[in-house]
Short mmCIF file of C-alpha atoms in Angstrom, two decimals:
data_model
loop_
_atom_site.label_atom_id
_atom_site.label_comp_id
_atom_site.label_asym_id
_atom_site.label_seq_id
_atom_site.Cartn_x
_atom_site.Cartn_y
_atom_site.Cartn_z
CA MET A 316 213.80 187.39 37.18
CA ALA A 317 210.60 185.54 36.32
CA GLU A 318 207.40 186.85 37.77
CA GLU A 319 206.41 185.30 41.10
CA THR A 320 203.85 182.52 40.99
CA GLN A 321 200.86 183.23 43.21
CA ILE A 322 200.35 180.60 45.92
CA GLN A 323 196.70 179.71 46.16
CA GLN A 324 195.46 178.92 49.61
CA PRO A 325 193.23 175.83 49.70
CA GLN A 326 189.77 176.25 51.09
CA VAL A 327 189.12 173.94 54.02
CA ARG A 328 185.58 172.72 54.45
CA ALA A 329 184.72 170.62 57.44
CA THR A 330 181.51 168.73 57.00
CA ALA A 331 180.22 167.07 60.11
CA PRO A 332 178.72 163.61 59.57
CA GLN A 333 174.94 163.89 59.33
CA SER A 334 173.05 161.50 61.56
CA LYS A 335 169.58 160.16 60.94
CA GLN A 336 166.74 161.65 62.92
CA SER A 337 166.25 158.34 64.68
CA GLU A 338 169.89 158.22 65.81
CA LYS A 339 171.54 160.23 68.57
CA TRP A 340 175.00 161.76 68.66
CA ASN A 341 177.55 159.60 70.39
CA PRO A 342 179.35 161.99 72.84
CA PHE A 343 182.66 160.19 72.34
CA MET A 344 182.43 160.41 68.53
CA LEU A 345 181.41 164.08 68.75
CA ARG A 346 184.40 164.97 70.94
CA ARG A 347 186.69 163.05 68.63
CA PHE A 348 185.30 164.85 65.58
CA VAL A 349 185.70 168.30 67.21
CA THR A 350 189.27 167.45 68.27
CA HIS A 351 190.14 166.28 64.77
CA LEU A 352 188.61 169.45 63.32
CA SER A 353 190.57 171.67 65.73
CA VAL A 354 193.86 169.94 64.92
CA ALA A 355 193.19 170.25 61.18
CA ALA A 356 192.37 173.96 61.55
CA LYS A 357 195.52 174.55 63.59
CA LYS A 358 197.64 172.79 60.98
CA TYR A 359 196.06 174.86 58.24
CA GLU A 360 196.61 178.14 60.13
CA SER A 361 200.26 177.28 60.78
CA LYS A 362 200.77 176.25 57.17
CA SER A 363 199.00 179.36 55.89
CA ALA A 364 201.10 181.67 58.10
CA ALA A 365 204.31 180.00 56.91
CA ARG A 366 203.30 180.44 53.28
CA GLU A 367 202.46 184.09 53.83
CA GLU A 368 205.86 184.65 55.43
CA LEU A 369 207.54 182.82 52.56
CA GLN A 370 205.65 184.98 50.09
CA THR A 371 206.91 188.08 51.94
CA LYS A 372 210.49 186.84 51.65
CA LEU A 373 210.00 186.22 47.93
CA GLN A 374 208.71 189.76 47.55
CA GLN A 375 211.82 191.10 49.30
CA ILE A 376 214.06 189.09 46.98
CA ARG A 377 212.17 190.41 43.98
CA GLN A 378 212.61 194.00 45.15
CA LEU A 379 216.33 193.43 45.74
CA ALA A 380 216.70 191.98 42.26
CA LEU A 381 215.01 195.02 40.72
CA ASN A 382 216.99 197.51 42.83
CA LYS A 383 220.40 198.15 41.30
CA ARG A 384 221.60 199.80 44.52
CA SER A 385 221.12 196.67 46.62
CA LYS A 386 224.21 195.76 48.59
CA LYS A 387 225.71 192.31 48.32
CA ASN A 388 225.67 191.70 52.08
CA HIS A 389 221.99 192.59 52.25
CA VAL A 390 221.17 190.28 49.34
CA VAL A 391 223.09 187.40 50.94
CA GLU A 392 221.32 187.97 54.25
CA VAL A 393 217.88 187.98 52.63
CA PHE A 394 218.65 184.81 50.66
CA ALA A 395 219.96 183.05 53.79
CA ASP A 396 216.83 184.00 55.69
CA PHE A 397 214.71 182.75 52.79
CA GLU A 398 216.62 179.46 52.75
CA GLN A 399 216.04 178.93 56.48
CA LYS A 400 212.35 179.64 56.10
CA LEU A 401 212.12 177.24 53.15
CA LEU A 402 213.88 174.48 55.12
CA SER A 403 211.49 175.06 58.04
CA ILE A 404 208.48 174.68 55.76
CA MET A 405 209.93 171.51 54.22
CA LYS A 406 210.41 170.09 57.72
CA ASP A 407 206.81 170.88 58.64
CA GLU A 408 205.61 169.28 55.41
CA LYS A 409 207.59 166.15 56.27
CA VAL A 410 205.97 165.96 59.71
CA LEU A 411 202.55 166.41 58.13
CA LEU A 412 203.29 163.65 55.63
CA GLU A 413 204.29 161.28 58.45
CA GLU A 414 201.03 162.05 60.26
CA GLN A 415 199.06 161.34 57.09
CA ARG A 416 200.85 158.02 56.70
CA LYS A 417 200.03 157.18 60.32
CA GLU A 418 196.35 157.99 59.75
CA THR A 419 196.37 155.81 56.63
CA HIS A 420 197.90 152.94 58.62
CA GLU A 421 195.25 153.31 61.33
CA LEU A 422 192.51 153.33 58.70
CA ASN A 423 193.87 150.15 57.11
CA SER A 424 194.04 148.55 60.56
CA LEU A 425 190.39 149.47 61.15
CA ARG A 426 189.41 147.98 57.80
CA THR A 427 191.21 144.76 58.74
CA GLN A 428 189.34 144.60 62.05
CA VAL A 429 186.03 145.14 60.26
CA ALA A 430 186.87 142.34 57.81
CA GLU A 431 187.72 140.00 60.71
CA LEU A 432 184.46 140.91 62.46
CA ASN A 433 182.53 140.23 59.25
CA ALA A 434 184.19 136.81 58.96
CA LYS A 435 183.21 136.02 62.56
CA LEU A 436 179.61 137.04 61.86
CA ILE A 437 179.52 134.75 58.82
CA GLU A 438 180.89 131.89 60.94
CA LEU A 439 178.27 132.56 63.62
CA GLY A 440 175.61 132.50 60.90
CA LYS A 441 176.80 129.07 59.77
CA GLU A 442 176.77 127.79 63.35
CA TYR A 443 173.24 129.16 63.84
CA ALA A 444 172.07 127.47 60.62
CA LYS A 445 173.56 124.17 61.80
CA GLU A 446 171.91 124.55 65.20
CA LEU A 447 168.59 125.34 63.52
CA GLU A 448 168.87 122.21 61.39
CA GLU A 449 169.52 120.12 64.50
CA LYS A 450 166.45 121.63 66.17
CA GLU A 451 164.32 120.77 63.14
CA MET A 452 165.51 117.17 63.32
CA LYS A 453 164.61 117.07 67.02
CA LEU A 454 161.17 118.46 66.17
CA MET A 455 160.57 115.71 63.62
CA GLN A 456 161.64 113.08 66.13
CA LEU A 457 159.37 114.62 68.74
CA LYS A 458 156.47 114.55 66.25
CA GLU A 459 157.02 110.85 65.69
CA ASN A 460 157.14 110.17 69.43
CA LEU A 461 153.95 112.15 70.00
CA ALA A 462 152.21 110.32 67.17
CA SER A 463 153.21 106.98 68.68
CA LEU A 464 151.99 108.08 72.10
CA HIS A 465 148.71 109.30 70.61
CA ILE A 466 148.15 105.87 69.03
CA ARG A 467 148.83 104.03 72.27
CA MET A 468 146.46 106.26 74.22
CA SER A 469 143.74 105.90 71.57
CA GLU A 470 144.05 102.12 71.65
CA ASP A 471 143.58 102.16 75.42
CA THR A 472 140.06 103.60 74.95
CA THR A 473 138.91 101.04 72.36
CA SER A 474 137.47 97.62 73.08
CA PRO A 475 139.73 94.56 72.85
CA GLN A 476 140.39 93.55 69.23
CA PRO A 477 142.05 90.57 67.60
CA ALA A 478 145.79 90.92 67.02
CA SER A 479 145.39 91.13 63.22
CA GLU A 480 142.74 93.86 63.45
CA LYS A 481 144.81 95.75 66.02
CA LYS A 482 147.87 95.58 63.74
CA PHE A 483 145.82 96.80 60.78
CA TYR A 484 144.31 99.59 62.85
CA ARG A 485 147.76 100.62 64.12
CA GLN A 486 149.18 100.79 60.58
CA LYS A 487 146.17 102.80 59.43
CA ARG A 488 146.53 105.24 62.32
CA VAL A 489 150.26 105.62 61.67
CA GLY A 490 149.52 106.44 58.03
CA GLU A 491 146.89 109.02 58.98
CA ILE A 492 149.13 110.71 61.52
CA ALA A 493 152.04 110.69 59.07
CA LEU A 494 149.86 112.44 56.48
CA ARG A 495 148.75 114.99 59.05
CA ALA A 496 152.38 115.59 60.04
CA GLU A 497 153.36 116.16 56.40
CA GLY A 498 150.47 118.58 55.96
CA ALA A 499 151.42 120.43 59.11
CA ALA A 500 154.97 120.85 57.83
CA THR A 501 153.68 122.88 54.89
CA GLU A 502 151.61 125.22 57.04
CA ALA A 503 152.89 128.66 58.03
CA ALA A 504 152.37 128.03 61.76
CA SER A 505 155.41 127.28 63.88
CA PRO A 506 156.07 123.53 64.38
CA ILE A 507 156.72 124.16 68.05
CA ILE A 508 153.27 125.73 68.45
CA GLN A 509 151.69 122.72 66.73
CA LEU A 510 153.56 120.34 69.03
CA GLU A 511 152.47 122.30 72.08
CA ALA A 512 148.85 122.05 70.92
CA GLN A 513 149.19 118.29 70.39
CA LEU A 514 150.84 117.84 73.75
CA ALA A 515 148.14 119.91 75.49
CA ALA A 516 145.44 117.70 73.93
CA LEU A 517 147.26 114.56 75.10
CA GLU A 518 147.69 116.00 78.57
CA GLN A 519 143.94 116.75 78.73
CA LYS A 520 143.15 113.18 77.68
CA HIS A 521 145.49 111.88 80.37
CA LYS A 522 143.60 113.90 82.99
CA GLU A 523 140.29 112.50 81.74
CA PHE A 524 141.66 108.93 81.94
CA ALA A 525 142.91 109.57 85.48
CA LYS A 526 139.47 110.85 86.59
CA SER A 527 137.62 107.92 85.02
CA GLY A 528 139.45 105.36 87.18
CA LYS A 529 139.28 102.79 84.35
CA HIS A 530 143.02 102.65 83.70
CA SER A 531 145.98 101.34 85.62
CA LYS A 532 147.78 103.90 87.75
CA GLU A 533 151.11 102.49 86.57
CA ASP A 534 150.15 103.01 82.92
CA LEU A 535 148.92 106.52 83.66
CA ALA A 536 152.14 107.32 85.52
CA ARG A 537 154.21 106.01 82.59
CA VAL A 538 152.25 108.15 80.11
CA LYS A 539 152.54 111.18 82.40
CA LYS A 540 156.30 110.71 82.52
CA ILE A 541 156.49 110.62 78.72
CA ILE A 542 154.33 113.76 78.40
CA ASP A 543 156.52 115.63 80.91
CA ALA A 544 159.66 114.58 79.02
CA HIS A 545 158.22 115.94 75.76
CA LYS A 546 157.22 119.19 77.46
CA LYS A 547 160.80 119.56 78.67
CA LYS A 548 162.14 118.99 75.15
CA ILE A 549 159.81 121.64 73.74
CA LEU A 550 161.03 124.13 76.35
CA GLU A 551 164.63 123.39 75.34
CA LEU A 552 163.80 123.94 71.66
CA LYS A 553 162.19 127.30 72.44
CA LYS A 554 165.34 128.65 74.12
#
């Protein structure tokens, strides 16, 4: 009979996941890790004990084969016992294989969920980019409205001018404000902060006009309404 092949017992090393110093252990994850480690150790102990018992049976069979005085009934009994033990181990291995397949299925399911979550995050990013673009368009429109309001308020403080001169002055002022708006767009400061500063300056001018008593209350009320509307828009953009 061929010499018995030694069954090497695998070394089980359980390495706990190392967390960063800035992170704290999640109690749920820690309990789950300890439970998984305990189950794995129990499986290994059961598997190791079964292999040791199987090795003992093989040793008995070897001794019977070498002993010429071994009785047939004894040999049959030992072989039957060995067969039962082998079938038991095969059954346990099958159960273990099914558990491994189940764990693999759960892992694949988790990967699918992560992929779906990643897709949702990408979609949210696209929606945020679209919303940001819409806000930028509103900011540009608000700049134009503020520039127009600034021109009207400046004209109220000047002396009466002929229509042609007023038209020329208006066009010149529009050009200057447009250039300032383009320059402001290239600056690092937030457009909303710039608009707030412009609006604060206009609001201060409105207060000065109201104190002077030189302007119609209806006109002042109309300008105040426009300023308040722009302030409301800025608050909406900052949300």
